[in-house]
Coordinates of C-alpha atoms in Angstrom, one line a residue:
X1 CA 99.5 100.7 91.8
X2 CA 99.2 97.1 92.5
X3 CA 95.7 95.3 92.4
X4 CA 96.5 94.6 96.3
X5 CA 97.0 98.1 97.1
X6 CA 93.9 99.1 95.3
X7 CA 91.3 96.3 95.6
X8 CA 88.1 98.1 95.5
X9 CA 87.9 98.9 91.8
X10 CA 88.7 95.2 91.1
X11 CA 85.9 94.0 93.7
X12 CA 83.4 96.5 92.0
X13 CA 84.1 95.2 88.7
X14 CA 83.8 91.5 89.6
X15 CA 80.7 92.2 91.9
X16 CA 79.2 93.9 89.1
X17 CA 80.0 91.3 86.3
X18 CA 78.4 88.5 88.7
X19 CA 75.2 91.1 89.2
X20 CA 74.8 91.1 85.5
X21 CA 74.9 87.3 85.0
X22 CA 72.4 87.0 88.0
X23 CA 69.9 89.8 86.3
X24 CA 69.8 87.6 83.2
X25 CA 69.5 84.5 85.3
X26 CA 66.6 85.8 87.3
X27 CA 64.8 87.2 84.2
X28 CA 65.0 83.6 82.8
X29 CA 63.9 81.7 86.1
X30 CA 61.8 84.3 87.8
X31 CA 59.9 85.3 84.7
X32 CA 57.1 82.9 85.3
X33 CA 57.2 82.7 88.8
X34 CA 54.5 85.4 89.7
X35 CA 54.6 89.2 91.1
X36 CA 55.2 87.9 94.7
X37 CA 58.4 86.0 94.0
X38 CA 59.8 89.0 91.9
X39 CA 58.9 91.6 94.3
X40 CA 60.6 89.3 97.1
X41 CA 63.9 89.8 95.3
X42 CA 64.4 93.8 95.9
X43 CA 62.7 93.2 99.3
X44 CA 65.6 91.0 100.2
X45 CA 68.0 93.3 98.7
X46 CA 67.2 96.0 101.4
X47 CA 69.0 93.7 103.8
X48 CA 72.1 95.7 102.9
X49 CA 71.1 98.4 105.3
X50 CA 70.6 96.2 108.4
X51 CA 73.6 93.9 107.5
X52 CA 75.7 97.3 107.8
X53 CA 74.1 98.4 111.0
X54 CA 74.6 95.0 112.6
X55 CA 78.1 93.9 111.5
X56 CA 79.5 97.2 110.4
X57 CA 80.5 98.5 106.9
X58 CA 83.7 96.5 106.6
X59 CA 82.6 93.1 107.9
X60 CA 79.2 93.7 106.2
X61 CA 80.8 93.9 102.9
X62 CA 82.9 90.9 103.5
X63 CA 79.9 88.9 104.5
X64 CA 77.8 90.0 101.6
X65 CA 80.8 89.3 99.0
X66 CA 81.2 85.9 100.8
X67 CA 77.6 84.9 100.5
X68 CA 77.4 86.0 96.8
X69 CA 80.4 83.7 96.1
X70 CA 78.5 80.8 97.5
X71 CA 75.6 81.6 95.6
X72 CA 77.2 82.0 92.3
X73 CA 78.8 78.6 92.8
X74 CA 75.3 77.2 93.9
X75 CA 73.4 78.2 90.9
X76 CA 76.1 76.7 88.5
X77 CA 74.6 73.4 89.6
X78 CA 71.2 72.7 87.7
X79 CA 69.6 71.6 90.7
X80 CA 70.4 75.2 92.2
X81 CA 68.4 77.2 89.6
X82 CA 65.0 77.0 91.4
X83 CA 63.0 80.0 92.1
X84 CA 63.9 80.5 95.8
X85 CA 67.7 79.9 95.2
X86 CA 67.9 82.2 92.0
X87 CA 65.9 84.8 93.8
X88 CA 68.4 84.6 96.7
X89 CA 71.3 84.7 94.6
X90 CA 70.0 87.7 92.7
X91 CA 69.3 89.7 96.0
X92 CA 72.9 88.7 97.4
X93 CA 74.2 90.3 94.2
X94 CA 72.2 93.3 94.8
X95 CA 73.2 93.6 98.3
X96 CA 76.8 93.2 97.4
X97 CA 76.9 95.5 94.7
X98 CA 75.4 98.4 96.6
X99 CA 77.6 97.7 99.5
X100 CA 80.9 97.7 97.3
X101 CA 80.0 100.6 95.3
X102 CA 79.1 102.7 98.4
X103 CA 82.8 101.9 99.7
X104 CA 84.4 102.5 96.5
X105 CA 83.0 105.9 96.5
X106 CA 84.5 106.5 100.1
X107 CA 87.7 108.1 98.4
X108 CA 87.6 111.8 98.0
X109 CA 90.3 111.9 95.4
X110 CA 88.9 109.3 93.2
X111 CA 85.4 110.2 93.7
X112 CA 82.3 108.4 92.1
X113 CA 84.4 108.1 88.7
X114 CA 86.6 105.2 90.0
X115 CA 83.4 103.1 90.8
X116 CA 81.7 104.1 87.5
X117 CA 84.9 103.2 85.7
X118 CA 84.7 99.7 87.2
X119 CA 81.3 99.3 86.3
X120 CA 82.2 100.3 82.9
X121 CA 85.1 97.7 82.7
X122 CA 82.4 95.1 84.2
X123 CA 80.2 95.5 81.1
X124 CA 83.2 95.3 78.6
X125 CA 84.4 92.0 80.2
X126 CA 80.7 90.8 80.3
X127 CA 80.8 91.4 76.5
X128 CA 84.3 89.7 75.9
X129 CA 83.1 86.8 78.2
X130 CA 79.8 86.0 76.1
X131 CA 80.4 86.7 72.6
X132 CA 82.4 83.4 72.1
X133 CA 80.1 81.7 74.1
X134 CA 77.1 82.5 71.7
X135 CA 76.0 85.0 74.2
X136 CA 75.6 82.0 76.8
X137 CA 76.4 83.0 80.3
X138 CA 78.9 80.3 82.1
X139 CA 76.0 79.1 84.1
X140 CA 74.1 77.8 81.2
X141 CA 77.4 76.7 79.4
X142 CA 78.4 74.0 82.0
X143 CA 81.0 71.8 81.4
X144 CA 84.9 72.5 82.2
X145 CA 85.0 75.9 80.5
X146 CA 81.8 76.9 82.4
X147 CA 83.2 75.6 85.6
X148 CA 86.6 77.2 85.2
X149 CA 85.2 80.7 84.7
X150 CA 82.8 80.5 87.7
X151 CA 85.5 79.0 89.8
X152 CA 88.0 81.9 88.9
X153 CA 85.3 84.4 89.6
X154 CA 84.7 83.0 92.9
X155 CA 88.1 82.8 93.9
X156 CA 88.5 86.5 93.0
X157 CA 85.7 87.6 95.4
X158 CA 87.2 86.4 98.7
X159 CA 90.5 87.7 98.5
X160 CA 89.5 91.2 97.1
X161 CA 86.7 91.6 99.6
X162 CA 89.2 90.9 102.7
X163 CA 91.5 93.5 101.0
X164 CA 88.9 96.1 100.3
X165 CA 87.8 96.0 103.8
X166 CA 91.1 97.1 104.9
X167 CA 91.4 100.0 102.3
X168 CA 91.5 103.1 104.1
X169 CA 88.7 105.6 103.1
X170 CA 89.1 109.5 103.1
X171 CA 85.5 110.5 103.2
X172 CA 82.2 109.0 104.4
X173 CA 81.2 106.3 101.7
X174 CA 78.1 106.4 99.6
X175 CA 76.4 109.2 98.3
X176 CA 73.2 110.5 96.2
X177 CA 75.1 108.8 93.0
X178 CA 74.1 105.4 94.4
X179 CA 70.6 106.1 93.0
X180 CA 72.2 105.7 89.5
X181 CA 73.0 102.0 89.8
X182 CA 69.5 101.0 89.1
X183 CA 69.2 102.8 85.7
X184 CA 72.8 101.9 84.9
X185 CA 72.0 98.2 85.5
X186 CA 68.6 98.3 83.7
X187 CA 70.2 99.7 80.6
X188 CA 73.3 97.5 80.6
X189 CA 71.2 94.4 81.1
X190 CA 68.7 95.3 78.4
X191 CA 70.8 97.2 76.0
X192 CA 74.6 98.1 76.8
X193 CA 75.6 94.6 77.4
X194 CA 73.0 92.8 75.0
X195 CA 74.5 92.4 71.6
X196 CA 71.5 90.2 70.5
X197 CA 69.3 93.1 71.1
X198 CA 71.3 95.6 69.2
X199 CA 72.0 93.1 66.4
X200 CA 68.2 92.2 66.0
X201 CA 67.3 96.0 65.9
X202 CA 70.2 97.2 63.9
X203 CA 70.1 94.3 61.3
X204 CA 74.0 93.7 62.1
X205 CA 75.9 90.5 63.1
X206 CA 76.6 89.6 66.6
X207 CA 80.1 90.0 66.2
X208 CA 79.9 93.6 64.9
X209 CA 77.2 94.6 67.8
X210 CA 79.7 93.1 70.1
X211 CA 82.4 95.5 68.8
X212 CA 80.4 98.6 69.0
X213 CA 79.4 98.0 72.3
X214 CA 82.5 97.1 73.5
X215 CA 83.9 100.3 71.7
X216 CA 81.1 102.3 73.7
X217 CA 82.4 100.8 76.9
X218 CA 85.8 101.5 76.4
X219 CA 85.0 105.0 75.2
X220 CA 83.0 105.5 78.3
X221 CA 85.8 104.3 80.8
X222 CA 88.1 106.9 78.7
X223 CA 85.8 109.8 79.1
X224 CA 85.1 109.0 83.1
X225 CA 89.2 108.9 83.4
X226 CA 89.7 112.3 81.9
X227 CA 90.3 115.4 84.3
X228 CA 87.5 118.2 84.4
X229 CA 88.1 120.5 81.6
X230 CA 89.7 123.9 82.9
X231 CA 87.5 125.9 80.7
X232 CA 84.2 125.3 82.5
X233 CA 85.5 127.8 85.1
X234 CA 82.8 129.2 87.2
X235 CA 80.2 126.6 85.5
X236 CA 82.1 123.6 87.0
X237 CA 80.0 123.5 90.0
X238 CA 77.1 122.5 87.9
X239 CA 78.6 120.4 85.1
X240 CA 80.6 118.2 87.0
X241 CA 77.6 116.4 87.9
X242 CA 76.0 116.2 84.3
X243 CA 79.1 115.3 82.3
X244 CA 79.7 111.7 83.6

């Protein structure tokens, strides 16, 4: 199926990729800013609820992703990496991520697995993007290459958000699975998408660590794409929550 027909998985992957960037940037810039500044970021992220209530699910998603695209461009400038602006950019990423994953789960046929596969793809792309750059994000890379990568991400966000807002849902969006986003991104930013940490702990090269993590991401995507085993029988009611 064409990307235009099914834009939500692509949008989820791009927003997740930008969120991983913002988490690493926030850890660097906000690390010495004090507890008040750090606590303000998740407080701002709670705006996802009022934004949806005020603008509606579709328009709220478009606005949140548009703000994220602008914030991502802003922090590419060295002057934009101040504590308030980085905190705002990180909060924007968290708001957009919650809204897009919530909407991506509103397909009864695809279920939460589609959003999970998109996040796995984001982790794999994040690794593939940073390994040739010595684990530097495009934010710190600068230059022509850094700006080309950032402009490509920002250019993808707008059209995908507009197309995703028009995608028809077959069940109420969201669900309890949204709570898994926190641990998923905590593990991804600290370990699953961090070849440096794996290489230092295991005593292997960065390239080998990146390949192992990339293989793990690919295996996760493949497992999430498999149909539920028929042999589970009457136990499927309970195991379908645990297997992914």
